[in-house]
Coordinates of C-alpha atoms in Angstrom, one line a residue:
M1 CA -28.4 43.8 3.9
K2 CA -25.7 41.4 5.2
N3 CA -27.9 40.5 8.2
K4 CA -30.8 39.9 6.0
V5 CA -28.9 37.5 3.8
H6 CA -27.6 35.7 6.9
F7 CA -31.1 35.4 8.2
L8 CA -32.4 34.0 4.9
F9 CA -29.5 31.5 4.8
L10 CA -30.4 30.3 8.4
L11 CA -34.1 30.1 7.4
W12 CA -33.2 28.0 4.4
I13 CA -31.0 25.6 6.5
S14 CA -33.8 25.3 9.1
G15 CA -36.2 24.4 6.4
I16 CA -34.0 21.6 5.2
L17 CA -33.6 20.3 8.7
L18 CA -37.3 20.4 9.4
A19 CA -38.1 18.7 6.0
N20 CA -35.8 15.9 6.9
A21 CA -37.1 14.7 10.2
H22 CA -35.6 11.2 9.6
N23 CA -32.1 12.7 9.3
R24 CA -31.8 12.0 5.6
I25 CA -31.0 14.8 3.1
S26 CA -30.3 14.6 -0.6
I27 CA -27.7 16.5 -2.5
T28 CA -30.5 17.6 -4.8
D29 CA -32.0 19.6 -1.8
F30 CA -29.1 22.0 -2.5
G31 CA -29.8 22.4 -6.2
L32 CA -27.4 19.8 -7.7
K33 CA -28.8 17.3 -10.2
P34 CA -26.9 14.2 -11.4
N35 CA -25.5 14.0 -15.0
T36 CA -25.2 17.8 -15.5
G37 CA -21.3 18.1 -15.4
E38 CA -21.5 20.8 -12.8
D39 CA -18.8 20.9 -10.1
T40 CA -20.2 19.0 -7.2
R41 CA -18.0 20.6 -4.6
P42 CA -19.8 23.9 -3.9
Y43 CA -23.1 22.0 -3.3
L44 CA -21.4 19.4 -1.2
K45 CA -19.8 22.0 1.0
K46 CA -23.3 23.3 1.9
A47 CA -24.6 19.8 2.5
L48 CA -21.8 18.9 4.8
E49 CA -22.5 22.0 6.9
I50 CA -26.0 20.6 7.6
C51 CA -24.4 17.3 8.6
R52 CA -22.2 19.2 11.0
Q53 CA -25.1 20.8 12.7
Q54 CA -27.2 17.6 12.8
P55 CA -25.2 14.4 13.9
G56 CA -26.9 11.2 12.7
T57 CA -27.6 12.6 9.2
T58 CA -27.4 10.5 6.0
L59 CA -26.4 12.5 3.0
Y60 CA -27.7 10.8 -0.1
F61 CA -26.8 11.1 -3.8
P62 CA -29.5 10.0 -6.3
Q63 CA -27.8 7.6 -8.7
G64 CA -26.0 9.2 -11.6
R65 CA -22.7 10.9 -12.6
Y66 CA -21.2 13.7 -10.4
D67 CA -18.2 15.6 -11.5
F68 CA -15.4 17.1 -9.3
Y69 CA -13.0 19.8 -10.5
P70 CA -9.8 21.2 -9.0
D71 CA -9.8 24.8 -7.6
K72 CA -7.8 26.2 -10.5
S73 CA -9.0 26.0 -14.0
I74 CA -8.0 22.9 -15.9
N75 CA -6.7 25.2 -18.6
D76 CA -4.2 27.0 -16.4
E77 CA -0.8 27.0 -18.1
I78 CA 1.2 26.2 -14.9
D79 CA 3.4 23.4 -13.7
I80 CA 1.1 20.8 -12.4
M81 CA 3.9 19.3 -10.3
K82 CA 3.8 22.5 -8.2
R83 CA 0.1 22.8 -7.8
E84 CA -1.6 22.2 -4.4
T85 CA -4.0 19.3 -4.3
T86 CA -7.7 20.0 -4.4
I87 CA -9.8 17.6 -2.2
G88 CA -13.0 16.4 -3.7
F89 CA -14.9 16.4 -0.4
S90 CA -13.5 17.0 3.0
L91 CA -15.1 15.7 6.2
Q92 CA -13.8 17.7 9.1
N93 CA -14.9 17.4 12.8
L94 CA -18.0 15.4 11.9
K95 CA -19.8 12.9 14.0
D96 CA -22.3 10.1 13.3
I97 CA -22.9 10.7 9.6
T98 CA -23.4 8.5 6.6
F99 CA -22.2 9.6 3.1
D100 CA -24.3 7.4 0.7
G101 CA -23.4 7.7 -3.0
G102 CA -26.5 5.7 -4.0
G103 CA -24.5 3.7 -6.6
S104 CA -23.3 6.9 -8.3
E105 CA -20.1 7.5 -10.3
F106 CA -17.9 10.3 -9.0
I107 CA -15.7 11.5 -11.9
Y108 CA -12.6 13.6 -11.0
H109 CA -10.6 15.9 -13.2
G110 CA -6.9 16.9 -13.0
K111 CA -4.8 16.8 -9.9
M112 CA -7.2 15.9 -7.0
Q113 CA -7.5 13.9 -3.9
V114 CA -10.8 12.0 -3.7
A115 CA -11.7 12.7 -0.1
A116 CA -10.3 13.4 3.4
I117 CA -11.8 12.4 6.7
N118 CA -10.1 14.3 9.5
S119 CA -11.0 14.4 13.2
C120 CA -14.2 12.6 12.7
T121 CA -16.1 9.9 14.7
N122 CA -18.5 7.2 13.5
V123 CA -18.5 8.1 9.8
T124 CA -19.6 5.8 7.0
L125 CA -18.8 6.3 3.3
Q126 CA -20.7 3.9 1.0
N127 CA -22.1 3.0 -2.4
F128 CA -20.1 4.9 -5.0
S129 CA -17.3 4.5 -7.5
V130 CA -14.5 7.0 -8.3
D131 CA -12.7 7.5 -11.6
W132 CA -11.0 10.0 -13.9
D133 CA -12.1 10.5 -17.5
R134 CA -8.3 11.1 -18.1
P135 CA -6.3 9.2 -15.5
M136 CA -2.6 10.1 -14.8
I137 CA -1.5 6.8 -16.1
S138 CA -1.5 5.8 -19.8
Q139 CA -1.1 2.4 -21.4
G140 CA 0.0 0.8 -24.7
E141 CA 0.4 -2.5 -26.5
I142 CA 3.9 -3.6 -27.6
I143 CA 3.4 -4.6 -31.3
E144 CA 7.1 -4.9 -32.2
A145 CA 10.5 -5.0 -30.4
T146 CA 13.9 -5.4 -32.0
D147 CA 17.5 -4.8 -31.3
T148 CA 17.1 -1.2 -32.3
Y149 CA 13.6 0.0 -31.5
L150 CA 10.3 -0.8 -29.8
D151 CA 6.9 0.0 -31.3
L152 CA 4.0 0.8 -29.0
K153 CA 0.4 1.1 -30.0
V154 CA -1.5 3.7 -28.0
D155 CA -5.2 4.5 -28.0
K156 CA -4.7 8.2 -28.8
K157 CA -8.3 9.2 -28.0
N158 CA -8.1 7.9 -24.4
Y159 CA -4.4 8.6 -23.9
P160 CA -3.6 11.7 -26.1
Y161 CA 0.1 12.6 -26.6
T162 CA 2.4 14.9 -28.5
I163 CA 6.1 14.6 -29.5
E164 CA 8.4 17.5 -28.7
N165 CA 12.1 17.5 -29.5
G166 CA 11.9 13.7 -30.0
K167 CA 10.3 13.0 -26.6
V168 CA 6.8 11.8 -26.0
L169 CA 4.6 13.9 -23.7
F170 CA 1.2 12.6 -22.7
L171 CA -1.6 15.1 -22.3
G172 CA -4.3 15.4 -19.7
E173 CA -6.7 17.8 -18.0
G174 CA -4.3 20.7 -17.3
W175 CA -1.1 18.6 -17.6
K176 CA 1.5 17.5 -20.1
L177 CA 4.0 14.9 -18.7
P178 CA 6.6 12.4 -19.9
I179 CA 6.7 8.7 -19.1
M180 CA 8.5 7.8 -15.9
T181 CA 11.0 4.9 -16.3
M182 CA 9.9 3.6 -12.8
Y183 CA 7.4 0.8 -13.0
S184 CA 6.3 0.5 -16.7
T185 CA 4.5 -2.6 -15.5
M186 CA 3.9 -5.3 -18.1
Y187 CA 0.7 -7.4 -18.4
D188 CA -0.5 -10.4 -20.3
K189 CA -3.1 -9.0 -22.7
K190 CA -5.7 -11.7 -22.1
S191 CA -5.5 -12.4 -18.4
K192 CA -4.4 -8.9 -17.4
E193 CA -1.9 -10.5 -15.0
I194 CA 1.6 -9.2 -14.4
T195 CA 3.8 -11.0 -17.0
Y196 CA 5.9 -13.9 -15.7
N197 CA 9.4 -12.9 -14.6
T198 CA 8.9 -9.1 -15.1
W199 CA 9.4 -6.5 -12.4
D200 CA 9.9 -2.7 -12.2
S201 CA 11.3 -1.1 -15.4
T202 CA 11.9 -4.5 -17.0
L203 CA 12.2 -2.7 -20.4
G204 CA 14.8 -0.4 -19.0
S205 CA 14.7 3.3 -19.9
I206 CA 13.3 2.7 -23.4
F207 CA 10.4 5.2 -22.9
E208 CA 12.9 8.0 -22.2
Q209 CA 14.6 7.5 -25.6
I210 CA 14.1 9.4 -28.9
A211 CA 10.6 8.6 -30.3
E212 CA 8.6 9.2 -33.4
E213 CA 5.1 8.6 -34.5
T214 CA 5.4 6.2 -37.5
Q215 CA 1.6 6.3 -38.1
E216 CA -1.4 7.5 -36.1
G217 CA -1.3 5.9 -32.7
I218 CA 2.0 4.0 -33.2
L219 CA 5.0 5.3 -31.3
R220 CA 8.5 4.1 -32.1
F221 CA 11.1 4.4 -29.4
H222 CA 14.6 4.2 -30.8
R223 CA 16.9 1.9 -28.8
K224 CA 17.1 -1.8 -27.8
P225 CA 14.8 -2.4 -24.9
K226 CA 16.3 -4.2 -21.9
I227 CA 14.4 -7.4 -22.9
I228 CA 12.5 -8.3 -26.0
P229 CA 8.9 -8.8 -24.8
P230 CA 6.4 -10.9 -26.6
K231 CA 4.2 -9.0 -29.1
G232 CA 0.8 -8.1 -27.6
T233 CA 2.3 -7.4 -24.2
M234 CA 0.5 -4.5 -22.5
V235 CA 2.4 -1.9 -20.5
S236 CA 1.3 0.8 -18.1
L237 CA 2.9 4.2 -18.5
F238 CA 3.2 6.2 -15.2
H239 CA 3.4 10.0 -15.4
V240 CA 3.5 10.7 -11.6
R241 CA 4.2 8.9 -8.4
Y242 CA 2.8 9.4 -4.9
F243 CA 0.9 12.5 -6.2
A244 CA -2.3 12.8 -4.2
Q245 CA -4.1 10.3 -1.9
G246 CA -7.4 8.7 -2.7
I247 CA -9.5 8.6 0.4
S248 CA -7.4 9.5 3.5
I249 CA -8.4 9.1 7.1
G250 CA -6.5 11.1 9.7
R251 CA -7.0 11.3 13.5
S252 CA -10.5 9.8 13.3
K253 CA -12.3 7.0 15.0
D254 CA -14.8 4.3 13.9
I255 CA -14.7 4.7 10.2
L256 CA -16.6 2.4 7.8
L257 CA -15.8 2.2 4.0
K258 CA -18.4 0.0 2.3
N259 CA -19.3 -0.9 -1.3
I260 CA -16.8 1.5 -2.8
T261 CA -14.8 1.1 -6.0
L262 CA -11.8 3.3 -6.7
Y263 CA -10.9 2.9 -10.4
H264 CA -8.1 5.4 -10.2
T265 CA -6.3 7.5 -7.6
L266 CA -3.1 9.5 -7.7
S267 CA -1.3 7.7 -4.9
N268 CA -2.6 5.2 -2.3
G269 CA -6.3 4.3 -2.8
F270 CA -7.2 4.2 0.9
S271 CA -4.9 5.5 3.6
G272 CA -5.1 5.9 7.3
Y273 CA -3.0 7.8 9.8
R274 CA -3.3 8.0 13.6
S275 CA -6.9 6.7 13.4
E276 CA -8.7 4.1 15.5
N277 CA -11.0 1.4 14.2
I278 CA -11.2 1.4 10.4
T279 CA -13.3 -1.2 8.4
M280 CA -13.1 -1.7 4.7
D281 CA -15.9 -4.0 3.5
N282 CA -16.1 -4.5 -0.2
A283 CA -14.1 -1.3 -0.6
S284 CA -11.7 -2.0 -3.5
V285 CA -9.2 -0.5 -5.9
K286 CA -9.9 -2.0 -9.3
V287 CA -9.1 -1.9 -12.9
N288 CA -11.9 -0.3 -14.9
D289 CA -12.3 -3.3 -17.3
A290 CA -15.2 -1.7 -19.1
K291 CA -12.8 1.0 -20.3
G292 CA -10.2 -1.6 -21.4
R293 CA -7.6 -0.5 -18.8
Y294 CA -4.9 -2.6 -17.2
F295 CA -4.1 -0.2 -14.3
S296 CA -5.9 1.5 -11.4
S297 CA -4.2 3.5 -8.6
I298 CA -0.7 4.9 -8.7
A299 CA 0.4 3.3 -5.4
D300 CA -0.9 0.9 -2.7
A301 CA -4.5 -0.1 -2.6
S302 CA -4.5 0.6 1.1
H303 CA -1.9 1.9 3.5
F304 CA -2.2 2.4 7.3
S305 CA 0.5 4.0 9.4
E306 CA 0.5 4.4 13.2
C307 CA -3.2 3.5 13.7
K308 CA -4.8 1.7 16.7
G309 CA -7.9 -0.2 17.6
T310 CA -8.8 -2.7 14.9
I311 CA -8.3 -2.5 11.1
K312 CA -10.7 -4.8 9.3
I313 CA -10.3 -5.6 5.6
L314 CA -13.2 -7.7 4.5
N315 CA -14.4 -8.9 1.0
C316 CA -12.0 -6.7 -0.9
V317 CA -10.6 -7.4 -4.4
H318 CA -7.8 -5.0 -5.5
T319 CA -6.4 -5.0 -9.1
G320 CA -4.1 -2.9 -11.2
Q321 CA -2.6 -0.8 -8.4
G322 CA 1.0 0.4 -8.7
D323 CA 2.0 -1.1 -5.3
D324 CA 0.9 -3.6 -2.6
F325 CA -2.5 -4.8 -1.6
I326 CA -2.1 -3.4 1.9
N327 CA 0.6 -2.1 4.2
V328 CA 0.1 -1.7 7.9
H329 CA 3.0 -0.5 10.1
G330 CA 4.4 1.9 12.6
T331 CA 7.4 4.2 12.3
S332 CA 11.0 3.7 13.5
I333 CA 12.2 7.1 14.7
K334 CA 16.0 7.5 14.9
I335 CA 17.5 9.3 17.9
T336 CA 20.1 11.8 16.5
K337 CA 21.4 13.1 19.9
V338 CA 21.0 12.6 23.6
N339 CA 20.9 16.0 25.4
D340 CA 20.4 15.1 29.0
K341 CA 18.8 12.5 31.3
N342 CA 15.3 13.3 30.0
T343 CA 15.8 14.8 26.6
I344 CA 16.8 13.6 23.1
E345 CA 16.8 15.1 19.6
V346 CA 15.3 13.6 16.4
A347 CA 15.4 14.7 12.8
S348 CA 12.4 16.5 11.0
Q349 CA 13.3 15.4 7.5
G350 CA 13.5 12.1 5.7
K351 CA 12.5 8.6 6.6
G352 CA 12.8 7.9 10.3
S353 CA 12.1 11.5 11.3
G354 CA 10.1 12.5 14.3
N355 CA 7.3 14.5 12.7
S356 CA 4.6 12.2 14.1
I357 CA 5.8 12.4 17.8
T358 CA 3.0 13.7 19.9
V359 CA 2.9 14.9 23.5
G360 CA 1.2 12.2 25.7
D361 CA 2.1 9.3 23.5
E362 CA 4.1 6.4 24.9
Y363 CA 7.3 5.1 23.1
W364 CA 9.5 2.1 23.3
F365 CA 13.3 2.6 23.2
I366 CA 15.1 0.1 21.0
D367 CA 18.8 -0.6 20.5
P368 CA 19.0 -1.7 16.9
T369 CA 21.9 -4.1 17.5
L370 CA 19.5 -6.2 19.7
A371 CA 16.3 -5.1 18.0
Q372 CA 14.2 -5.7 21.2
R373 CA 11.6 -3.4 22.5
G374 CA 12.9 -2.0 25.8
E375 CA 11.5 0.3 28.4
T376 CA 8.8 2.9 27.6
R377 CA 8.6 6.6 28.3
T378 CA 5.8 9.1 27.7
V379 CA 6.4 12.3 25.7
K380 CA 6.2 15.4 28.0
S381 CA 7.1 18.1 25.4
K382 CA 8.2 18.6 21.8
T383 CA 10.0 21.7 20.5
K384 CA 11.3 22.6 17.1
I385 CA 14.9 23.0 16.3
Y386 CA 15.9 25.6 13.6
Q387 CA 19.1 26.2 11.7
N388 CA 19.3 29.3 9.5
D389 CA 15.5 29.6 9.7
R390 CA 15.1 26.1 8.5
L391 CA 13.4 23.4 10.6
I392 CA 16.0 20.6 11.1
G393 CA 14.6 18.6 14.0
Y394 CA 12.8 18.3 17.3
T395 CA 13.8 18.2 21.0
I396 CA 11.8 15.6 22.8
T397 CA 11.5 15.6 26.6
F398 CA 10.1 12.6 28.4
D399 CA 8.2 12.2 31.6
R400 CA 11.1 10.6 33.4
E401 CA 14.8 9.7 32.9
L402 CA 15.7 7.9 29.7
P403 CA 16.5 4.2 29.9
A404 CA 20.1 3.5 30.8
N405 CA 22.6 3.5 27.9
T406 CA 20.3 5.3 25.5
K407 CA 22.5 6.7 22.8
S408 CA 22.5 8.4 19.4
G409 CA 21.5 5.8 16.7
D410 CA 18.9 4.1 18.9
F411 CA 15.3 4.1 17.9
L412 CA 11.8 5.0 19.2
E413 CA 8.7 3.1 18.3
C414 CA 5.2 4.4 19.3
K415 CA 3.4 2.1 21.6
T416 CA 0.2 4.2 21.8
W417 CA -0.6 3.8 18.1
T418 CA -0.4 0.1 17.3
P419 CA -3.4 -1.6 15.6
R420 CA -4.9 -5.1 15.5
L421 CA -5.4 -6.3 12.0
E422 CA -8.0 -8.7 10.4
I423 CA -8.0 -9.6 6.7
R424 CA -10.8 -12.0 5.6
N425 CA -12.4 -13.2 2.4
C426 CA -10.2 -11.0 0.1
Q427 CA -8.7 -11.7 -3.3
I428 CA -5.0 -10.7 -3.6
L429 CA -4.3 -11.2 -7.2
K430 CA -1.5 -11.2 -9.8
R431 CA -3.1 -8.2 -11.5
H432 CA -1.2 -5.7 -9.5
R433 CA 2.4 -4.8 -9.0
A434 CA 4.6 -6.2 -6.3
R435 CA 3.4 -8.0 -3.1
G436 CA 0.2 -8.8 -1.3
I437 CA -0.1 -8.1 2.4
L438 CA 2.6 -6.2 4.3
V439 CA 2.2 -6.0 8.1
T440 CA 4.3 -5.1 11.1
T441 CA 2.4 -4.5 14.4
P442 CA 2.7 -6.0 17.9
K443 CA -1.0 -6.5 18.2
E444 CA -2.9 -9.6 16.9
V445 CA -2.9 -10.2 13.2
I446 CA -5.5 -12.6 11.6
I447 CA -5.2 -13.4 7.9
E448 CA -7.8 -16.0 7.0
D449 CA -10.1 -17.3 4.3
N450 CA -8.3 -15.3 1.5
Y451 CA -7.3 -16.3 -2.0
F452 CA -3.7 -15.3 -2.9
R453 CA -2.5 -15.3 -6.5
T454 CA 0.3 -12.7 -6.4
A455 CA 3.1 -11.7 -8.7
G456 CA 5.5 -11.3 -5.7
T457 CA 5.5 -12.7 -2.2
A458 CA 1.9 -13.2 -0.9
I459 CA 2.7 -12.0 2.7
L460 CA 5.7 -9.9 3.6
I461 CA 6.6 -9.3 7.2
E462 CA 9.5 -6.9 7.7
G463 CA 10.3 -4.2 10.2
D464 CA 13.3 -2.1 9.4
F465 CA 15.8 0.4 10.8
N466 CA 17.6 1.2 7.6
Y467 CA 15.4 1.9 4.5
W468 CA 11.7 2.6 4.9
F469 CA 11.9 2.7 8.7
E470 CA 8.6 0.9 9.0
S471 CA 8.3 -0.7 12.5
G472 CA 7.8 -3.0 14.3
A473 CA 8.1 -6.5 15.5
N474 CA 5.1 -8.8 15.3
N475 CA 4.0 -10.8 18.4
N476 CA 1.0 -12.8 17.3
V477 CA 0.2 -13.6 13.7
H478 CA -2.3 -16.2 12.5
I479 CA -2.2 -17.1 8.8
R480 CA -4.9 -19.8 8.3
N481 CA -7.4 -21.3 5.9
N482 CA -6.0 -19.4 2.9
V483 CA -5.3 -20.6 -0.6
F484 CA -1.9 -19.6 -2.2
D485 CA -2.2 -20.2 -5.9
N486 CA 1.0 -20.0 -8.0
C487 CA 2.3 -16.9 -6.2
L488 CA 5.8 -15.5 -6.7
T489 CA 5.9 -15.4 -10.5
S490 CA 7.9 -12.2 -10.1
G491 CA 9.8 -13.0 -7.0
N492 CA 13.5 -13.0 -6.3
K493 CA 15.4 -14.3 -9.3
H494 CA 18.7 -12.5 -8.4
G495 CA 18.2 -11.2 -4.9
S496 CA 17.5 -7.6 -5.9
R497 CA 15.3 -5.1 -4.1
A498 CA 13.6 -4.5 -7.4
E499 CA 12.3 -8.1 -7.3
W500 CA 9.3 -8.9 -5.1
G501 CA 10.2 -11.5 -2.5
E502 CA 12.0 -14.8 -1.9
A503 CA 9.2 -17.1 -1.0
V504 CA 5.4 -17.4 -0.9
I505 CA 5.6 -16.0 2.7
T506 CA 8.6 -13.8 3.4
I507 CA 9.7 -12.7 6.9
T508 CA 12.7 -10.4 6.5
P509 CA 13.2 -7.7 9.1
S510 CA 16.4 -5.7 8.6
H511 CA 17.7 -7.1 11.9
I512 CA 20.2 -10.0 11.1
P513 CA 21.1 -12.2 14.1
Q514 CA 24.8 -12.4 14.9
D515 CA 24.9 -15.9 16.4
A516 CA 22.8 -18.9 17.4
D517 CA 21.9 -17.3 20.7
A518 CA 20.6 -13.9 19.6
E519 CA 17.0 -13.3 20.6
P520 CA 14.8 -13.0 17.5
Y521 CA 12.9 -9.9 16.4
H522 CA 9.5 -11.4 15.5
K523 CA 7.5 -13.8 17.6
N524 CA 4.6 -16.2 17.3
I525 CA 3.9 -16.5 13.6
K526 CA 1.6 -19.4 13.0
I527 CA 0.9 -20.6 9.4
Y528 CA -1.6 -23.4 9.5
D529 CA -4.4 -25.1 7.6
N530 CA -3.6 -23.4 4.3
T531 CA -3.3 -24.8 0.8
F532 CA -0.2 -23.9 -1.2
K533 CA -0.2 -24.5 -4.9
V534 CA 3.4 -24.0 -6.0
F535 CA 5.4 -24.2 -9.2
D536 CA 8.7 -23.6 -7.5
A537 CA 10.5 -24.6 -4.4
P538 CA 10.3 -21.8 -1.8
L539 CA 7.5 -21.8 0.7
I540 CA 9.0 -19.8 3.6
R541 CA 11.9 -17.3 3.9
A542 CA 12.2 -16.3 7.6
V543 CA 14.7 -14.2 9.5
S544 CA 14.9 -13.6 13.2
T545 CA 11.6 -15.2 14.2
R546 CA 10.8 -17.1 17.4
A547 CA 7.9 -19.6 17.4
L548 CA 7.5 -19.9 13.7
H549 CA 5.0 -22.8 13.1
F550 CA 4.1 -24.2 9.7
T551 CA 1.5 -26.9 10.5
G552 CA -1.5 -28.6 8.9
N553 CA -0.9 -27.2 5.5
K554 CA -1.4 -28.9 2.1
I555 CA 1.3 -28.4 -0.5
I556 CA 0.4 -29.1 -4.2
K557 CA 3.0 -29.1 -7.0
T558 CA 1.9 -27.4 -10.2
F559 CA 3.6 -27.1 -13.6
D560 CA 1.9 -23.8 -14.7
Y561 CA 5.2 -21.8 -14.7
K562 CA 8.9 -22.7 -15.0
P563 CA 10.8 -22.7 -11.7
Y564 CA 13.4 -19.8 -11.5
T565 CA 13.8 -18.4 -8.0
W566 CA 17.1 -17.9 -6.3
Q567 CA 15.9 -19.7 -3.2
Q568 CA 15.7 -23.4 -4.0
A569 CA 15.0 -24.6 -0.5
T570 CA 11.6 -25.2 0.9
F571 CA 12.5 -23.3 4.0
L572 CA 15.3 -20.7 4.2
L573 CA 15.8 -19.7 7.9
D574 CA 18.2 -17.3 9.6
G575 CA 18.3 -16.8 13.3
C576 CA 14.9 -18.4 14.0
R577 CA 14.1 -20.3 17.2
D578 CA 11.3 -22.8 18.1
V579 CA 10.5 -23.6 14.5
K580 CA 7.9 -26.4 14.0
I581 CA 7.2 -27.9 10.6
N582 CA 4.7 -30.7 11.1
K583 CA 1.4 -32.3 10.3
N584 CA 1.6 -31.0 6.7
V585 CA 0.6 -33.0 3.5
F586 CA 3.1 -32.7 0.7
D587 CA 2.3 -33.7 -2.9
S588 CA 4.6 -36.5 -4.0
K589 CA 5.5 -34.4 -7.0
Y590 CA 6.8 -31.7 -4.7
T591 CA 10.2 -33.3 -4.1
T592 CA 12.2 -30.5 -2.4
R593 CA 13.0 -31.4 1.2
D594 CA 15.7 -28.8 2.2
I595 CA 15.7 -26.6 5.2
L596 CA 18.7 -24.3 5.1
I597 CA 19.7 -22.5 8.4
E598 CA 22.1 -19.9 9.6
H599 CA 22.7 -18.5 13.1
M600 CA 20.8 -21.5 14.3
R601 CA 21.2 -25.0 15.7
E602 CA 19.6 -28.0 14.1
T603 CA 17.6 -28.5 17.3
D604 CA 15.9 -25.1 16.7
V605 CA 13.8 -26.9 14.0
Q606 CA 11.3 -29.7 14.7
T607 CA 9.9 -31.7 11.7
D608 CA 7.9 -34.9 11.2
K609 CA 10.2 -37.8 10.4
K610 CA 7.8 -38.9 7.6
D611 CA 8.6 -35.8 5.6
K612 CA 12.3 -36.6 5.5
F613 CA 13.5 -33.0 5.6
I614 CA 17.2 -32.4 5.4
I615 CA 18.4 -29.6 7.7
K616 CA 21.6 -28.0 6.3
P617 CA 23.6 -25.2 7.9
I618 CA 24.7 -22.6 5.4
E619 CA 26.8 -19.5 5.9
N620 CA 26.2 -15.9 4.8
L621 CA 22.6 -16.2 3.6
D622 CA 22.3 -12.4 3.8
T623 CA 25.1 -11.9 1.2
H624 CA 22.8 -13.3 -1.4
M625 CA 20.3 -10.6 -0.7
Q626 CA 21.2 -7.0 -1.7
W627 CA 18.3 -5.6 0.2
N628 CA 19.0 -6.8 3.7

């Protein structure tokens, strides 16, 4: 009987293959129709098996709504924080396929990851949107705020809640969760932009306080909020953080994401790890304005770690996400012990751990006091270190002797997995939390023809050994032909990490030069032929950068916001060399002409005489910044 069933299954598959001589199959071939509410996943699993057997296939969805449900019933009375994540569709070991949504809506339920692409080559995902009927973020409108309470109006139909023991718990599909103090991002009701001079948790811990429902849909939180916001301010209410990825790409090559809209995901919208050549073309994380929302994803719109080849971000518009537009970086791995001439140990837990180290990969050795990439070695073997049956680290053996003077506390940076980055024709707006573009990679970076209107710094270039451990030093960055329109409305007012950047473009690696002769960390950052519309003074904040050129730019003074930033110099430089500021056109109303320097000589900066810049040495710039 079993053999007969197997034979009939093979016959059925063969029939589908023969019926689709042009390598195009429809999800309806497997019995699923749109708009039925059925779980798409079982049908999709069968369709992807056909794609596995026949490279070059296009899997097509007739336009409509398709639902995706988690493995466990949404009515399970279990702690959702401990549940494993269900993946909506998983592409494993596939080659040369196109997943075409046909303009359909993919609706997810409960705790789910949208999709995973693992160990695939030449895969295209295109033409669909993703949303949750009940997202894991809620929102409300502040209708009253006093010295003793805050009243919040909530659409109880879309964001249901209950009150237990004086605390508000929001309800979803299989979950009941409180409001997290972190974020609580505030928006202007009309423009949907982040409210001027607001950051993370600007209201303090008000949403953790004793609450009551004064009337249907009106929640009163008893306590004075940290600030008194204007009536009508909208606020997003986060219930989880970094919960489940949107579309993840792992150990894959030549991936195209085209004409995709993610209205909600439970962490980063798009993420890539150890993958080669990824293109996002009109693949965006967006607020679902039709549903009256102000939020989209829980974390970054896109995040790429330790990739290679070229990452292309084209024609994208991200709004409402809980973190940055994009972050592209490597990993700084801390050496915990040197065992012998060929062998070191690294940790397996926390930031800066060695989990990603792979046999055959080439690594730079870096002394953090100098922060320069040194000699390279290739990993020969990697073994686990256990203590009381708990994994605590790895022993790493290299192909030849370690560089001289290698010691505990030094770092490794993977040379094998470093990408080139192109970002073109994108809109990086003030409708999402924090910053715009974050990038640290030694390969070429091109950022051109984009429109920036960000709440925080528009472009942040870091590289650190002490917090996120995101490497590494940039060697060739071109920022050209962009418009920067009133960025930095939520930048550094006091110098706190919770605030989102010192200048329109901020270059702040954790390496702080010790004197005027120290070799810088970053190199060759060219900012040219851009238009800066600015309401405040700071254009550039740069630390430890050689060949920083700001040329051919147009600076226009606006009066749309009140100046407020801690940095009141046009350029604030620390440990930079070969700085050129010339051929720029400054609006006569933009009167700031200060260039403040530390760990530098005045001869390190070249300016046009016509601009009448005043170069002033200043000591201890980093003491003003709590996050360096």
